[in-house]
Amino acid sequence: MSKELLTVRNLKQHFPIKGGIFGRTVNVVKAVDGVSFSVHEGETVSIVGESGCGKSTTGRAILRLDEPTSGEVWFEGTDLLSLRRTELNRKRKDLQMIFQDPYASLNPRKTAVQVLEEAMEIQRVVPAQQRRAKAIELLETVGLAAHQADRYPHEFSGGQRQRIGIARALSVNPKLIISDEAVSALDVSIQAQVLNLLKSLQAQFKLTYLFISHDLGVVRHISDRIIVMYLGTIVEIADKHSLFRQPQHPYTRALLSAIPTLDPDRKKERIILKGDVPSPIDPPTGCRFHTRCMYATDFCKSEAPILRVVDQRGSHLAACHYIEDIGVATGSL
Ligand code: SF4
């Protein structure tokens, strides 16, 4: 296997809630509560989970867009959380992010080519006199035409704006791209085009992806490995095939059962989870999933399960006390 490019250890992101006339901290939102995982060079690792599970917060904490509470984020031998701002800004060239809403992340007063030129100027990756040509080349690489280079963001469609966002990320020659719900706002047919584009760019530029999405169906084709998060913690990590064929954690099984299938011979029984996702301000004791889990026991309510290896190869991990007792589910790949 290729070497680890990114290693996240026990990352926590707790947001204080201020209250009262003195603005004291009255509570804490434990958005991410001790996640550990790694991403290898050339790999696509996806983080999935319902809204509020902490997946986007994890992406932002890795890049220190929000300052994490604690933990370690190792990138090519450097702990990003130990860097000073100037060092971090230099390092950010290697780690780029694509956002869900490209319209909000693109400056409306800059043309497509200016957006890319600005990114190259900030990171000093291309001499000034070559920037425009390089920017146009990148816009063409992501499927836009040279004659569109001097248009403003509002003159593009949603899919085209996302292509500009991708070109901007590429313009500084990154090694890792974190894609935060990058295709969620797009129509299904455009989603497929952008996913295919990301896949071909990965081969062309030797990129590594951390792909964040609420939709297991979307990450299905692009991922090598998948991380499932629930209420700030990781409940399952596996390669794509293992996860879709033999999901282990009851939460993953429920998520998979919700993906529609077009194959009439593969009718799936939808697992309806009871209740809503509990508040991350006061997460359930023990296993955080116990309030919605059909297999929960009293032991689950008091003891938090650890993420442990659950297969022979040692690559499929799940956090549940009763994996061996609840039997193997057959998934949908
Ligand atoms: Fe369900 Fe208990 Fe497993 Fe948690 S530890 S997923 S509550 S069976």
Coordinates of C-alpha atoms and ligand atoms in Angstrom, one line a residue:
M1 CA 0.0 0.0 0.0
S2 CA 1.1 3.6 -0.7
K3 CA 2.4 5.7 2.2
E4 CA 0.1 7.6 4.6
L5 CA -0.3 11.2 3.5
L6 CA -2.7 12.3 6.2
T7 CA -3.0 10.9 9.7
V8 CA -5.7 12.2 12.1
R9 CA -5.4 11.2 15.7
N10 CA -8.0 11.7 18.4
L11 CA -9.2 14.9 16.8
K12 CA -11.8 16.9 18.9
Q13 CA -13.8 19.9 17.9
H14 CA -15.8 21.2 20.8
F15 CA -17.7 24.5 20.4
P16 CA -18.5 26.4 23.6
I17 CA -22.0 27.8 24.0
K18 CA -21.9 31.2 25.8
G19 CA -24.8 32.4 27.9
G20 CA -25.9 34.7 30.7
I21 CA -25.0 38.3 31.1
F22 CA -21.3 37.6 31.6
G23 CA -21.1 35.5 28.4
R24 CA -19.7 32.5 30.3
T25 CA -19.5 29.0 28.7
V26 CA -22.7 27.3 29.7
N27 CA -22.4 24.3 27.6
V28 CA -20.3 22.6 24.9
V29 CA -21.2 21.2 21.5
K30 CA -19.1 18.1 21.0
A31 CA -19.2 18.3 17.2
V32 CA -16.2 16.0 16.7
D33 CA -15.2 13.9 19.7
G34 CA -12.0 11.9 19.2
V35 CA -11.8 10.7 15.6
S36 CA -8.7 8.9 14.2
F37 CA -8.1 7.7 10.7
S38 CA -5.5 7.9 7.9
V39 CA -5.5 8.6 4.2
H40 CA -2.9 7.1 1.9
E41 CA -1.4 8.7 -1.2
G42 CA -3.6 8.4 -4.2
E43 CA -6.5 7.1 -2.2
T44 CA -10.1 8.5 -2.0
V45 CA -11.5 8.2 1.5
S46 CA -15.0 9.3 2.1
I47 CA -16.6 10.4 5.3
V48 CA -20.4 9.9 5.4
G49 CA -23.1 10.3 7.9
E50 CA -26.3 12.3 8.6
S51 CA -26.4 16.0 8.9
G52 CA -24.7 17.0 12.3
C53 CA -22.6 13.9 12.6
G54 CA -19.4 16.0 12.5
K55 CA -18.1 15.1 9.0
S56 CA -17.8 18.7 7.6
T57 CA -16.4 19.9 11.0
T58 CA -13.7 17.2 10.7
G59 CA -12.8 18.5 7.3
R60 CA -12.6 22.1 8.5
A61 CA -10.6 21.1 11.6
I62 CA -8.0 19.3 9.5
L63 CA -7.4 22.5 7.6
R64 CA -7.8 24.6 10.7
L65 CA -10.5 26.7 9.2
D66 CA -11.9 26.3 12.7
E67 CA -9.2 25.8 15.3
P68 CA -9.6 22.2 16.7
T69 CA -9.9 21.7 20.4
S70 CA -7.3 18.9 20.5
G71 CA -5.7 16.1 18.7
E72 CA -3.1 15.7 16.0
V73 CA -3.3 16.1 12.2
W74 CA -0.1 14.8 10.5
F75 CA 0.5 15.7 6.9
E76 CA 3.7 14.4 5.3
G77 CA 5.4 14.2 8.7
T78 CA 4.2 17.6 10.0
D79 CA 1.6 18.1 12.7
L80 CA -0.6 20.8 11.2
L81 CA -2.0 21.7 14.6
S82 CA 1.5 22.6 15.8
L83 CA 2.2 25.1 13.0
R84 CA 2.2 28.8 13.4
R85 CA -0.2 30.7 11.1
T86 CA 2.5 31.7 8.5
E87 CA 3.8 28.1 8.3
L88 CA 0.2 26.8 8.1
N89 CA -0.7 29.2 5.2
R90 CA 2.4 28.0 3.3
K91 CA 1.4 24.4 3.9
R92 CA -2.2 25.0 2.8
K93 CA -1.0 25.0 -0.8
D94 CA -0.8 21.2 -0.4
L95 CA -4.3 20.8 1.1
Q96 CA -7.1 22.4 -0.8
M97 CA -10.9 22.4 -0.1
I98 CA -13.8 22.4 -2.5
F99 CA -17.0 23.6 -0.9
Q100 CA -20.7 22.7 -1.3
D101 CA -21.7 26.2 -2.5
P102 CA -19.3 27.4 -5.1
Y103 CA -21.3 30.6 -5.6
A104 CA -20.6 31.5 -1.9
S105 CA -16.9 30.6 -2.2
L106 CA -16.2 32.5 -5.4
N107 CA -15.7 36.3 -5.3
P108 CA -18.6 37.7 -7.4
R109 CA -16.4 40.6 -8.5
K110 CA -13.7 38.5 -10.0
T111 CA -13.9 36.6 -13.3
A112 CA -13.1 32.9 -13.5
V113 CA -9.6 33.6 -14.7
Q114 CA -9.0 36.2 -12.0
V115 CA -10.2 33.7 -9.3
L116 CA -7.5 31.3 -10.4
E117 CA -4.8 34.0 -10.9
E118 CA -5.5 35.2 -7.3
A119 CA -5.0 31.7 -5.8
M120 CA -1.7 31.3 -7.8
E121 CA -0.5 34.7 -6.6
I122 CA -1.3 34.1 -3.0
Q123 CA 0.6 30.8 -3.0
R124 CA 3.3 32.0 -5.5
V125 CA 3.2 28.9 -7.5
V126 CA 3.3 30.5 -11.0
P127 CA 5.2 33.6 -12.2
A128 CA 2.9 36.6 -12.8
Q129 CA 3.3 36.7 -16.6
Q130 CA 2.4 33.0 -16.9
R131 CA -0.7 33.0 -14.6
R132 CA -3.4 33.9 -17.1
A133 CA -2.3 31.2 -19.6
K134 CA -2.1 28.7 -16.8
A135 CA -5.5 29.7 -15.5
I136 CA -7.1 29.3 -18.9
E137 CA -5.4 25.9 -19.3
L138 CA -6.8 24.8 -16.0
L139 CA -10.3 26.0 -16.9
E140 CA -10.1 23.9 -20.0
T141 CA -8.9 20.9 -18.0
V142 CA -12.0 21.0 -15.9
G143 CA -14.3 21.2 -19.0
L144 CA -14.8 25.0 -19.5
A145 CA -14.0 26.8 -22.6
A146 CA -11.3 29.5 -23.0
H147 CA -13.9 32.0 -24.2
Q148 CA -15.6 31.7 -20.8
A149 CA -12.5 32.7 -18.8
D150 CA -13.5 36.4 -18.5
R151 CA -17.0 35.7 -17.3
Y152 CA -18.2 36.4 -13.7
P153 CA -19.5 33.6 -11.4
H154 CA -23.2 34.6 -11.9
E155 CA -22.8 34.0 -15.6
F156 CA -22.1 30.3 -15.0
S157 CA -24.4 27.4 -14.1
G158 CA -24.1 25.6 -10.7
G159 CA -22.1 22.8 -12.2
Q160 CA -19.8 25.2 -14.1
R161 CA -19.2 27.2 -10.9
Q162 CA -18.2 23.9 -9.2
R163 CA -15.8 23.3 -12.0
I164 CA -14.2 26.8 -11.4
G165 CA -13.9 25.8 -7.7
I166 CA -12.1 22.6 -8.7
A167 CA -9.8 24.5 -11.1
R168 CA -9.0 27.0 -8.3
A169 CA -8.1 24.1 -6.0
L170 CA -5.9 22.6 -8.7
S171 CA -4.2 25.9 -9.5
V172 CA -1.8 25.7 -6.5
N173 CA -0.8 22.0 -7.3
P174 CA -2.3 20.4 -4.1
K175 CA -1.6 16.9 -2.9
L176 CA -4.8 16.4 -1.0
I177 CA -8.2 17.8 -1.8
I178 CA -11.0 17.9 0.8
S179 CA -14.3 17.9 -1.0
D180 CA -17.1 19.0 1.4
E181 CA -20.5 18.0 -0.1
A182 CA -19.1 19.3 -3.4
V183 CA -21.8 17.7 -5.5
S184 CA -24.7 17.8 -3.1
A185 CA -26.3 20.9 -4.5
L186 CA -26.1 19.8 -8.1
D187 CA -28.7 17.9 -10.2
V188 CA -28.1 14.1 -10.4
S189 CA -26.8 14.2 -14.0
I190 CA -24.4 17.1 -13.3
Q191 CA -23.3 15.3 -10.1
A192 CA -22.2 12.3 -12.2
Q193 CA -20.3 14.6 -14.6
V194 CA -18.4 16.3 -11.7
L195 CA -17.7 13.0 -10.0
N196 CA -16.3 11.6 -13.2
L197 CA -14.2 14.8 -13.6
L198 CA -12.8 14.4 -10.1
K199 CA -11.9 10.8 -10.8
S200 CA -10.0 11.7 -14.0
L201 CA -8.2 14.6 -12.4
Q202 CA -7.1 12.3 -9.6
A203 CA -5.3 10.1 -12.1
Q204 CA -3.9 13.1 -14.1
F205 CA -2.6 15.1 -11.1
K206 CA -1.9 12.2 -8.7
L207 CA -4.3 13.6 -6.2
T208 CA -5.6 12.2 -2.9
Y209 CA -9.2 12.9 -1.9
L210 CA -11.0 13.2 1.4
F211 CA -14.6 13.2 0.2
I212 CA -17.3 14.4 2.6
S213 CA -20.9 13.6 1.8
H214 CA -24.2 12.8 3.5
D215 CA -25.0 10.4 0.6
L216 CA -23.6 6.9 0.6
G217 CA -25.0 6.5 -3.0
V218 CA -22.8 9.4 -4.2
V219 CA -19.6 8.2 -2.6
R220 CA -20.1 4.7 -3.7
H221 CA -18.3 5.0 -7.1
I222 CA -15.6 7.4 -6.1
S223 CA -14.3 5.9 -2.8
D224 CA -11.6 3.4 -2.0
R225 CA -12.5 3.4 1.7
I226 CA -15.4 4.8 3.6
I227 CA -15.6 6.2 7.1
V228 CA -19.1 6.3 8.7
M229 CA -19.6 8.9 11.4
Y230 CA -22.4 9.2 14.0
L231 CA -22.7 12.0 16.5
G232 CA -19.1 13.1 16.4
T233 CA -17.5 9.7 16.4
I234 CA -16.5 7.1 13.8
V235 CA -18.7 3.9 13.9
E236 CA -17.3 2.0 10.9
I237 CA -14.3 2.1 8.5
A238 CA -13.9 -0.3 5.6
D239 CA -13.0 -0.5 2.0
K240 CA -15.9 0.3 -0.2
H241 CA -16.6 -3.3 -1.2
S242 CA -16.6 -4.6 2.4
L243 CA -18.8 -1.8 3.5
F244 CA -21.4 -2.2 0.8
R245 CA -21.3 -6.0 0.8
Q246 CA -21.1 -6.7 4.5
P247 CA -21.9 -3.6 6.6
Q248 CA -21.2 -4.4 10.2
H249 CA -22.5 -1.5 12.3
P250 CA -26.3 -1.3 12.8
Y251 CA -26.1 2.4 11.8
T252 CA -24.3 1.7 8.5
R253 CA -26.9 -1.0 7.8
A254 CA -29.7 1.5 8.2
L255 CA -27.9 4.1 5.9
L256 CA -27.4 1.4 3.2
S257 CA -30.9 0.2 3.4
A258 CA -32.1 3.7 2.5
I259 CA -30.2 3.7 -0.9
P260 CA -32.7 2.9 -3.6
T261 CA -32.0 -0.1 -5.9
L262 CA -33.1 -0.5 -9.5
D263 CA -32.6 -4.3 -9.5
P264 CA -36.0 -5.9 -8.9
D265 CA -34.3 -9.1 -7.7
R266 CA -32.6 -7.3 -4.9
K267 CA -35.5 -6.0 -2.9
K268 CA -34.1 -4.5 0.3
E269 CA -35.8 -4.2 3.6
R270 CA -35.6 -0.5 4.6
I271 CA -34.4 -0.1 8.2
I272 CA -36.2 2.8 9.7
L273 CA -34.2 4.3 12.6
K274 CA -36.3 5.4 15.5
G275 CA -36.2 9.0 16.7
D276 CA -33.9 11.8 15.7
V277 CA -30.2 12.2 16.0
P278 CA -29.6 13.2 19.7
S279 CA -28.0 16.6 20.5
P280 CA -24.2 16.7 20.4
I281 CA -24.5 19.0 23.4
D282 CA -25.6 16.1 25.6
P283 CA -24.8 12.9 23.6
P284 CA -26.1 9.6 25.0
T285 CA -23.9 7.8 27.4
G286 CA -22.2 4.6 26.4
C287 CA -22.8 3.8 22.7
R288 CA -24.0 7.1 21.2
F289 CA -26.3 5.1 18.9
H290 CA -28.1 3.2 21.6
T291 CA -31.2 5.5 21.6
R292 CA -31.9 4.5 18.0
C293 CA -30.4 1.0 17.8
M294 CA -32.7 -2.1 17.6
Y295 CA -30.0 -4.2 19.3
A296 CA -29.2 -2.0 22.2
T297 CA -28.9 -3.5 25.7
D298 CA -28.3 -2.0 29.1
F299 CA -24.6 -2.6 28.7
C300 CA -24.7 -0.4 25.5
K301 CA -26.2 2.4 27.6
S302 CA -23.2 2.5 30.0
E303 CA -20.2 1.3 28.0
A304 CA -18.9 3.0 24.8
P305 CA -17.7 0.5 22.3
I306 CA -14.3 1.0 20.8
L307 CA -13.5 0.9 17.1
R308 CA -12.1 -2.5 16.5
V309 CA -11.1 -4.9 13.7
V310 CA -14.0 -7.1 12.7
D311 CA -12.7 -9.0 9.7
Q312 CA -9.9 -11.5 8.9
R313 CA -7.9 -9.1 6.8
G314 CA -7.7 -6.5 9.6
S315 CA -9.0 -3.7 7.5
H316 CA -12.7 -3.5 8.4
L317 CA -13.3 -1.7 11.7
A318 CA -16.6 -1.1 13.6
A319 CA -17.6 0.2 17.0
C320 CA -20.3 -2.1 18.4
H321 CA -20.2 -4.5 21.3
Y322 CA -22.4 -7.1 19.5
I323 CA -21.0 -7.3 15.9
E324 CA -20.4 -11.1 16.3
D325 CA -24.0 -11.6 17.7
I326 CA -26.1 -9.6 15.3
G327 CA -24.9 -11.6 12.2
V328 CA -23.6 -10.6 8.9
A329 CA -25.8 -8.3 6.8
T330 CA -25.7 -8.6 3.0
G331 CA -25.4 -5.3 1.5
S332 CA -26.0 -3.9 -2.0
L333 CA -22.8 -3.7 -4.1
Ligands
SF4_1 FE1 -26.3 -1.0 19.0 FE2 -25.2 -1.6 21.3 FE3 -23.9 -2.0 19.0 FE4 -24.3 0.4 19.9 S1 -23.0 -1.1 20.9 S2 -24.5 -0.2 17.9 S3 -26.3 0.2 20.9 S4 -25.8 -3.0 19.7

